Amino acid sequence: MMRKKKIIVASIIIVLAILAASYYWMLANNPKPFPKTDAILQELHSYEVRELLDIKQVDPKHVYVPFVSKGGDYGYSMWEWKQLRWSIQYLDTKGEPLVWKLRETDPSSYMMIWNLNPKDRMSEIRYYLQRERYYSEGDEGSMYQPRIQLEWKVDLREHSYGAEPLPQQWVHILENENNLVPRQKAFSLFSSIMGPSPIAYGWTPLNENGEWIFPEYSVNGSSTSFSDISLQMVRILDEKDLE
């Protein structure tokens, strides 16, 4: 009889644990609506944010919020639904471009984000995906990687900010690059100290005449990371960096 009671109690505990886990999973995967503007401004008060330019939900668990500070700087913040609440992940006081990897191993989740200061009078950005040529010989044979340079034009005349997924062609190349990594490591062990160049991102700021300009009001800000977040720098390019 006692053994039967223990089995019943254990079964109840297991069922309750399963129900609790299921309920938590449901809450974790069904985010609440993102907070209203006043609540976000209150959260960012220590950064002297004056105005939110947009609240853009880039996927169910991630939100991009470009802003203007009281000092007239254009920056952005990134938010994530985590531990059953919306939490800020990262903030930059200047809005120069950055790649935000929502899921690090999934290039289809990568977002290009920016919020550029209108004082710089940019009319267009040209983003680039680049990789340098590389040739190597090893015990497994030879390997050649051609140069990659892909361009993506973004018009800034309507909005100087944005959060957009990478072009599909870029995504395919990044996925292929991930598949090549083990083979590249094998070659680097036997061929040379310098391995293949990694994929890099770049951008060129252009004025209304299509001329390169330096965006002095949109770069060299300060940033704060509040939790683990996967980001990649996008460097400014000039003519000598392009083919």
mmCIF file with all atom_site columns, N, CA, C and O in Angstrom, residues 110-141:
data_model
loop_
_atom_site.group_PDB
_atom_site.id
_atom_site.type_symbol
_atom_site.label_atom_id
_atom_site.label_alt_id
_atom_site.label_comp_id
_atom_site.label_asym_id
_atom_site.label_entity_id
_atom_site.label_seq_id
_atom_site.pdbx_PDB_ins_code
_atom_site.Cartn_x
_atom_site.Cartn_y
_atom_site.Cartn_z
_atom_site.occupancy
_atom_site.B_iso_or_equiv
_atom_site.pdbx_formal_charge
_atom_site.auth_seq_id
_atom_site.auth_comp_id
_atom_site.auth_asym_id
_atom_site.auth_atom_id
_atom_site.pdbx_PDB_model_num
ATOM 1   N N  . TYR A 1 110 ? 20.842 37.387 -39.942 1.00 0.00 ? 110 TYR A N  1
ATOM 2   C CA . TYR A 1 110 ? 21.701 38.553 -39.764 1.00 0.00 ? 110 TYR A CA 1
ATOM 3   C C  . TYR A 1 110 ? 20.993 39.818 -40.257 1.00 0.00 ? 110 TYR A C  1
ATOM 4   O O  . TYR A 1 110 ? 20.389 39.843 -41.323 1.00 0.00 ? 110 TYR A O  1
ATOM 5   N N  . MET A 1 111 ? 21.111 40.888 -39.464 1.00 0.00 ? 111 MET A N  1
ATOM 6   C CA . MET A 1 111 ? 20.500 42.172 -39.797 1.00 0.00 ? 111 MET A CA 1
ATOM 7   C C  . MET A 1 111 ? 21.578 43.244 -39.917 1.00 0.00 ? 111 MET A C  1
ATOM 8   O O  . MET A 1 111 ? 22.482 43.311 -39.067 1.00 0.00 ? 111 MET A O  1
ATOM 9   N N  . MET A 1 112 ? 21.481 44.074 -40.953 1.00 0.00 ? 112 MET A N  1
ATOM 10  C CA . MET A 1 112 ? 22.313 45.272 -41.029 1.00 0.00 ? 112 MET A CA 1
ATOM 11  C C  . MET A 1 112 ? 21.532 46.405 -40.387 1.00 0.00 ? 112 MET A C  1
ATOM 12  O O  . MET A 1 112 ? 20.379 46.670 -40.758 1.00 0.00 ? 112 MET A O  1
ATOM 13  N N  . ILE A 1 113 ? 22.123 47.074 -39.410 1.00 0.00 ? 113 ILE A N  1
ATOM 14  C CA . ILE A 1 113 ? 21.425 48.159 -38.721 1.00 0.00 ? 113 ILE A CA 1
ATOM 15  C C  . ILE A 1 113 ? 22.253 49.443 -38.797 1.00 0.00 ? 113 ILE A C  1
ATOM 16  O O  . ILE A 1 113 ? 23.481 49.401 -38.845 1.00 0.00 ? 113 ILE A O  1
ATOM 17  N N  . TRP A 1 114 ? 21.562 50.579 -38.818 1.00 0.00 ? 114 TRP A N  1
ATOM 18  C CA . TRP A 1 114 ? 22.234 51.871 -38.876 1.00 0.00 ? 114 TRP A CA 1
ATOM 19  C C  . TRP A 1 114 ? 21.261 52.967 -38.464 1.00 0.00 ? 114 TRP A C  1
ATOM 20  O O  . TRP A 1 114 ? 20.052 52.804 -38.534 1.00 0.00 ? 114 TRP A O  1
ATOM 21  N N  . ASN A 1 115 ? 21.826 54.100 -38.031 1.00 0.00 ? 115 ASN A N  1
ATOM 22  C CA . ASN A 1 115 ? 21.052 55.315 -37.764 1.00 0.00 ? 115 ASN A CA 1
ATOM 23  C C  . ASN A 1 115 ? 22.016 56.482 -37.918 1.00 0.00 ? 115 ASN A C  1
ATOM 24  O O  . ASN A 1 115 ? 22.729 56.850 -36.976 1.00 0.00 ? 115 ASN A O  1
ATOM 25  N N  . LEU A 1 116 ? 22.044 57.068 -39.107 1.00 0.00 ? 116 LEU A N  1
ATOM 26  C CA . LEU A 1 116 ? 23.066 58.043 -39.473 1.00 0.00 ? 116 LEU A CA 1
ATOM 27  C C  . LEU A 1 116 ? 22.563 59.473 -39.281 1.00 0.00 ? 116 LEU A C  1
ATOM 28  O O  . LEU A 1 116 ? 21.386 59.767 -39.494 1.00 0.00 ? 116 LEU A O  1
ATOM 29  N N  . ASN A 1 117 ? 23.463 60.321 -38.874 1.00 0.00 ? 117 ASN A N  1
ATOM 30  C CA . ASN A 1 117 ? 23.097 61.698 -38.550 1.00 0.00 ? 117 ASN A CA 1
ATOM 31  C C  . ASN A 1 117 ? 22.851 62.508 -39.829 1.00 0.00 ? 117 ASN A C  1
ATOM 32  O O  . ASN A 1 117 ? 23.727 62.577 -40.694 1.00 0.00 ? 117 ASN A O  1
ATOM 33  N N  . PRO A 1 118 ? 21.668 63.130 -39.956 1.00 0.00 ? 118 PRO A N  1
ATOM 34  C CA . PRO A 1 118 ? 21.377 63.933 -41.156 1.00 0.00 ? 118 PRO A CA 1
ATOM 35  C C  . PRO A 1 118 ? 22.376 65.066 -41.403 1.00 0.00 ? 118 PRO A C  1
ATOM 36  O O  . PRO A 1 118 ? 22.500 65.546 -42.539 1.00 0.00 ? 118 PRO A O  1
ATOM 37  N N  . LYS A 1 119 ? 23.099 65.481 -40.353 1.00 0.00 ? 119 LYS A N  1
ATOM 38  C CA . LYS A 1 119 ? 24.104 66.534 -40.538 1.00 0.00 ? 119 LYS A CA 1
ATOM 39  C C  . LYS A 1 119 ? 25.185 66.128 -41.538 1.00 0.00 ? 119 LYS A C  1
ATOM 40  O O  . LYS A 1 119 ? 25.828 66.984 -42.147 1.00 0.00 ? 119 LYS A O  1
ATOM 41  N N  . ASP A 1 120 ? 25.380 64.818 -41.704 1.00 0.00 ? 120 ASP A N  1
ATOM 42  C CA . ASP A 1 120 ? 26.403 64.348 -42.637 1.00 0.00 ? 120 ASP A CA 1
ATOM 43  C C  . ASP A 1 120 ? 25.954 64.424 -44.091 1.00 0.00 ? 120 ASP A C  1
ATOM 44  O O  . ASP A 1 120 ? 26.751 64.179 -45.003 1.00 0.00 ? 120 ASP A O  1
ATOM 45  N N  . ARG A 1 121 ? 24.672 64.709 -44.312 1.00 0.00 ? 121 ARG A N  1
ATOM 46  C CA . ARG A 1 121 ? 24.134 64.917 -45.662 1.00 0.00 ? 121 ARG A CA 1
ATOM 47  C C  . ARG A 1 121 ? 24.436 63.741 -46.602 1.00 0.00 ? 121 ARG A C  1
ATOM 48  O O  . ARG A 1 121 ? 24.836 63.932 -47.754 1.00 0.00 ? 121 ARG A O  1
ATOM 49  N N  . MET A 1 122 ? 24.227 62.537 -46.101 1.00 0.00 ? 122 MET A N  1
ATOM 50  C CA . MET A 1 122 ? 24.370 61.353 -46.944 1.00 0.00 ? 122 MET A CA 1
ATOM 51  C C  . MET A 1 122 ? 23.047 61.083 -47.662 1.00 0.00 ? 122 MET A C  1
ATOM 52  O O  . MET A 1 122 ? 21.981 61.157 -47.047 1.00 0.00 ? 122 MET A O  1
ATOM 53  N N  . SER A 1 123 ? 23.134 60.746 -48.933 1.00 0.00 ? 123 SER A N  1
ATOM 54  C CA . SER A 1 123 ? 21.951 60.374 -49.707 1.00 0.00 ? 123 SER A CA 1
ATOM 55  C C  . SER A 1 123 ? 21.865 58.883 -49.944 1.00 0.00 ? 123 SER A C  1
ATOM 56  O O  . SER A 1 123 ? 20.790 58.352 -50.223 1.00 0.00 ? 123 SER A O  1
ATOM 57  N N  . GLU A 1 124 ? 23.021 58.216 -49.831 1.00 0.00 ? 124 GLU A N  1
ATOM 58  C CA . GLU A 1 124 ? 23.051 56.783 -50.142 1.00 0.00 ? 124 GLU A CA 1
ATOM 59  C C  . GLU A 1 124 ? 24.192 56.104 -49.378 1.00 0.00 ? 124 GLU A C  1
ATOM 60  O O  . GLU A 1 124 ? 25.236 56.707 -49.146 1.00 0.00 ? 124 GLU A O  1
ATOM 61  N N  . ILE A 1 125 ? 23.945 54.869 -48.988 1.00 0.00 ? 125 ILE A N  1
ATOM 62  C CA . ILE A 1 125 ? 24.996 53.994 -48.473 1.00 0.00 ? 125 ILE A CA 1
ATOM 63  C C  . ILE A 1 125 ? 25.179 52.869 -49.492 1.00 0.00 ? 125 ILE A C  1
ATOM 64  O O  . ILE A 1 125 ? 24.203 52.376 -50.058 1.00 0.00 ? 125 ILE A O  1
ATOM 65  N N  . ARG A 1 126 ? 26.404 52.471 -49.676 1.00 0.00 ? 126 ARG A N  1
ATOM 66  C CA . ARG A 1 126 ? 26.670 51.248 -50.427 1.00 0.00 ? 126 ARG A CA 1
ATOM 67  C C  . ARG A 1 126 ? 27.390 50.278 -49.483 1.00 0.00 ? 126 ARG A C  1
ATOM 68  O O  . ARG A 1 126 ? 28.494 50.561 -49.018 1.00 0.00 ? 126 ARG A O  1
ATOM 69  N N  . TYR A 1 127 ? 26.706 49.187 -49.190 1.00 0.00 ? 127 TYR A N  1
ATOM 70  C CA . TYR A 1 127 ? 27.291 48.153 -48.340 1.00 0.00 ? 127 TYR A CA 1
ATOM 71  C C  . TYR A 1 127 ? 28.018 47.141 -49.210 1.00 0.00 ? 127 TYR A C  1
ATOM 72  O O  . TYR A 1 127 ? 27.628 46.883 -50.362 1.00 0.00 ? 127 TYR A O  1
ATOM 73  N N  . TYR A 1 128 ? 29.068 46.526 -48.630 1.00 0.00 ? 128 TYR A N  1
ATOM 74  C CA . TYR A 1 128 ? 29.851 45.544 -49.368 1.00 0.00 ? 128 TYR A CA 1
ATOM 75  C C  . TYR A 1 128 ? 30.108 44.305 -48.515 1.00 0.00 ? 128 TYR A C  1
ATOM 76  O O  . TYR A 1 128 ? 30.350 44.406 -47.309 1.00 0.00 ? 128 TYR A O  1
ATOM 77  N N  . LEU A 1 129 ? 30.042 43.166 -49.180 1.00 0.00 ? 129 LEU A N  1
ATOM 78  C CA . LEU A 1 129 ? 30.501 41.905 -48.606 1.00 0.00 ? 129 LEU A CA 1
ATOM 79  C C  . LEU A 1 129 ? 31.782 41.544 -49.352 1.00 0.00 ? 129 LEU A C  1
ATOM 80  O O  . LEU A 1 129 ? 31.777 41.439 -50.580 1.00 0.00 ? 129 LEU A O  1
ATOM 81  N N  . GLN A 1 130 ? 32.880 41.365 -48.613 1.00 0.00 ? 130 GLN A N  1
ATOM 82  C CA . GLN A 1 130 ? 34.180 41.178 -49.255 1.00 0.00 ? 130 GLN A CA 1
ATOM 83  C C  . GLN A 1 130 ? 34.960 40.011 -48.649 1.00 0.00 ? 130 GLN A C  1
ATOM 84  O O  . GLN A 1 130 ? 34.831 39.709 -47.463 1.00 0.00 ? 130 GLN A O  1
ATOM 85  N N  . ARG A 1 131 ? 35.762 39.388 -49.509 1.00 0.00 ? 131 ARG A N  1
ATOM 86  C CA . ARG A 1 131 ? 36.779 38.439 -49.065 1.00 0.00 ? 131 ARG A CA 1
ATOM 87  C C  . ARG A 1 131 ? 37.922 38.500 -50.061 1.00 0.00 ? 131 ARG A C  1
ATOM 88  O O  . ARG A 1 131 ? 37.707 38.554 -51.268 1.00 0.00 ? 131 ARG A O  1
ATOM 89  N N  . GLU A 1 132 ? 39.163 38.494 -49.560 1.00 0.00 ? 132 GLU A N  1
ATOM 90  C CA . GLU A 1 132 ? 40.332 38.587 -50.433 1.00 0.00 ? 132 GLU A CA 1
ATOM 91  C C  . GLU A 1 132 ? 40.631 37.242 -51.100 1.00 0.00 ? 132 GLU A C  1
ATOM 92  O O  . GLU A 1 132 ? 40.220 36.189 -50.622 1.00 0.00 ? 132 GLU A O  1
ATOM 93  N N  . ARG A 1 133 ? 41.371 37.295 -52.208 1.00 0.00 ? 133 ARG A N  1
ATOM 94  C CA . ARG A 1 133 ? 41.805 36.069 -52.884 1.00 0.00 ? 133 ARG A CA 1
ATOM 95  C C  . ARG A 1 133 ? 42.742 35.278 -51.964 1.00 0.00 ? 133 ARG A C  1
ATOM 96  O O  . ARG A 1 133 ? 43.489 35.855 -51.173 1.00 0.00 ? 133 ARG A O  1
ATOM 97  N N  . TYR A 1 134 ? 42.738 33.974 -52.161 1.00 0.00 ? 134 TYR A N  1
ATOM 98  C CA . TYR A 1 134 ? 43.604 33.122 -51.343 1.00 0.00 ? 134 TYR A CA 1
ATOM 99  C C  . TYR A 1 134 ? 43.926 31.839 -52.109 1.00 0.00 ? 134 TYR A C  1
ATOM 100 O O  . TYR A 1 134 ? 43.057 31.253 -52.752 1.00 0.00 ? 134 TYR A O  1
ATOM 101 N N  . TYR A 1 135 ? 45.203 31.448 -52.027 1.00 0.00 ? 135 TYR A N  1
ATOM 102 C CA . TYR A 1 135 ? 45.624 30.175 -52.626 1.00 0.00 ? 135 TYR A CA 1
ATOM 103 C C  . TYR A 1 135 ? 46.535 29.454 -51.637 1.00 0.00 ? 135 TYR A C  1
ATOM 104 O O  . TYR A 1 135 ? 47.369 30.066 -50.979 1.00 0.00 ? 135 TYR A O  1
ATOM 105 N N  . SER A 1 136 ? 46.342 28.131 -51.541 1.00 0.00 ? 136 SER A N  1
ATOM 106 C CA . SER A 1 136 ? 47.166 27.356 -50.616 1.00 0.00 ? 136 SER A CA 1
ATOM 107 C C  . SER A 1 136 ? 47.320 25.939 -51.134 1.00 0.00 ? 136 SER A C  1
ATOM 108 O O  . SER A 1 136 ? 46.462 25.417 -51.851 1.00 0.00 ? 136 SER A O  1
ATOM 109 N N  . GLU A 1 137 ? 48.462 25.327 -50.783 1.00 0.00 ? 137 GLU A N  1
ATOM 110 C CA . GLU A 1 137 ? 48.699 23.921 -51.092 1.00 0.00 ? 137 GLU A CA 1
ATOM 111 C C  . GLU A 1 137 ? 48.996 23.178 -49.799 1.00 0.00 ? 137 GLU A C  1
ATOM 112 O O  . GLU A 1 137 ? 49.645 23.699 -48.895 1.00 0.00 ? 137 GLU A O  1
ATOM 113 N N  . GLY A 1 138 ? 48.476 21.970 -49.708 1.00 0.00 ? 138 GLY A N  1
ATOM 114 C CA . GLY A 1 138 ? 48.704 21.157 -48.526 1.00 0.00 ? 138 GLY A CA 1
ATOM 115 C C  . GLY A 1 138 ? 48.676 19.689 -48.875 1.00 0.00 ? 138 GLY A C  1
ATOM 116 O O  . GLY A 1 138 ? 48.579 19.315 -50.058 1.00 0.00 ? 138 GLY A O  1
ATOM 117 N N  . ASP A 1 139 ? 48.737 18.837 -47.864 1.00 0.00 ? 139 ASP A N  1
ATOM 118 C CA . ASP A 1 139 ? 48.724 17.396 -48.094 1.00 0.00 ? 139 ASP A CA 1
ATOM 119 C C  . ASP A 1 139 ? 47.442 16.933 -48.768 1.00 0.00 ? 139 ASP A C  1
ATOM 120 O O  . ASP A 1 139 ? 47.410 15.908 -49.438 1.00 0.00 ? 139 ASP A O  1
ATOM 121 N N  . GLU A 1 140 ? 46.380 17.689 -48.569 1.00 0.00 ? 140 GLU A N  1
ATOM 122 C CA . GLU A 1 140 ? 45.094 17.326 -49.150 1.00 0.00 ? 140 GLU A CA 1
ATOM 123 C C  . GLU A 1 140 ? 44.923 17.832 -50.574 1.00 0.00 ? 140 GLU A C  1
ATOM 124 O O  . GLU A 1 140 ? 43.908 17.586 -51.216 1.00 0.00 ? 140 GLU A O  1
ATOM 125 N N  . GLY A 1 141 ? 45.923 18.592 -51.073 1.00 0.00 ? 141 GLY A N  1
ATOM 126 C CA . GLY A 1 141 ? 45.814 19.169 -52.404 1.00 0.00 ? 141 GLY A CA 1
ATOM 127 C C  . GLY A 1 141 ? 45.908 20.681 -52.324 1.00 0.00 ? 141 GLY A C  1
ATOM 128 O O  . GLY A 1 141 ? 46.464 21.230 -51.379 1.00 0.00 ? 141 GLY A O  1
#
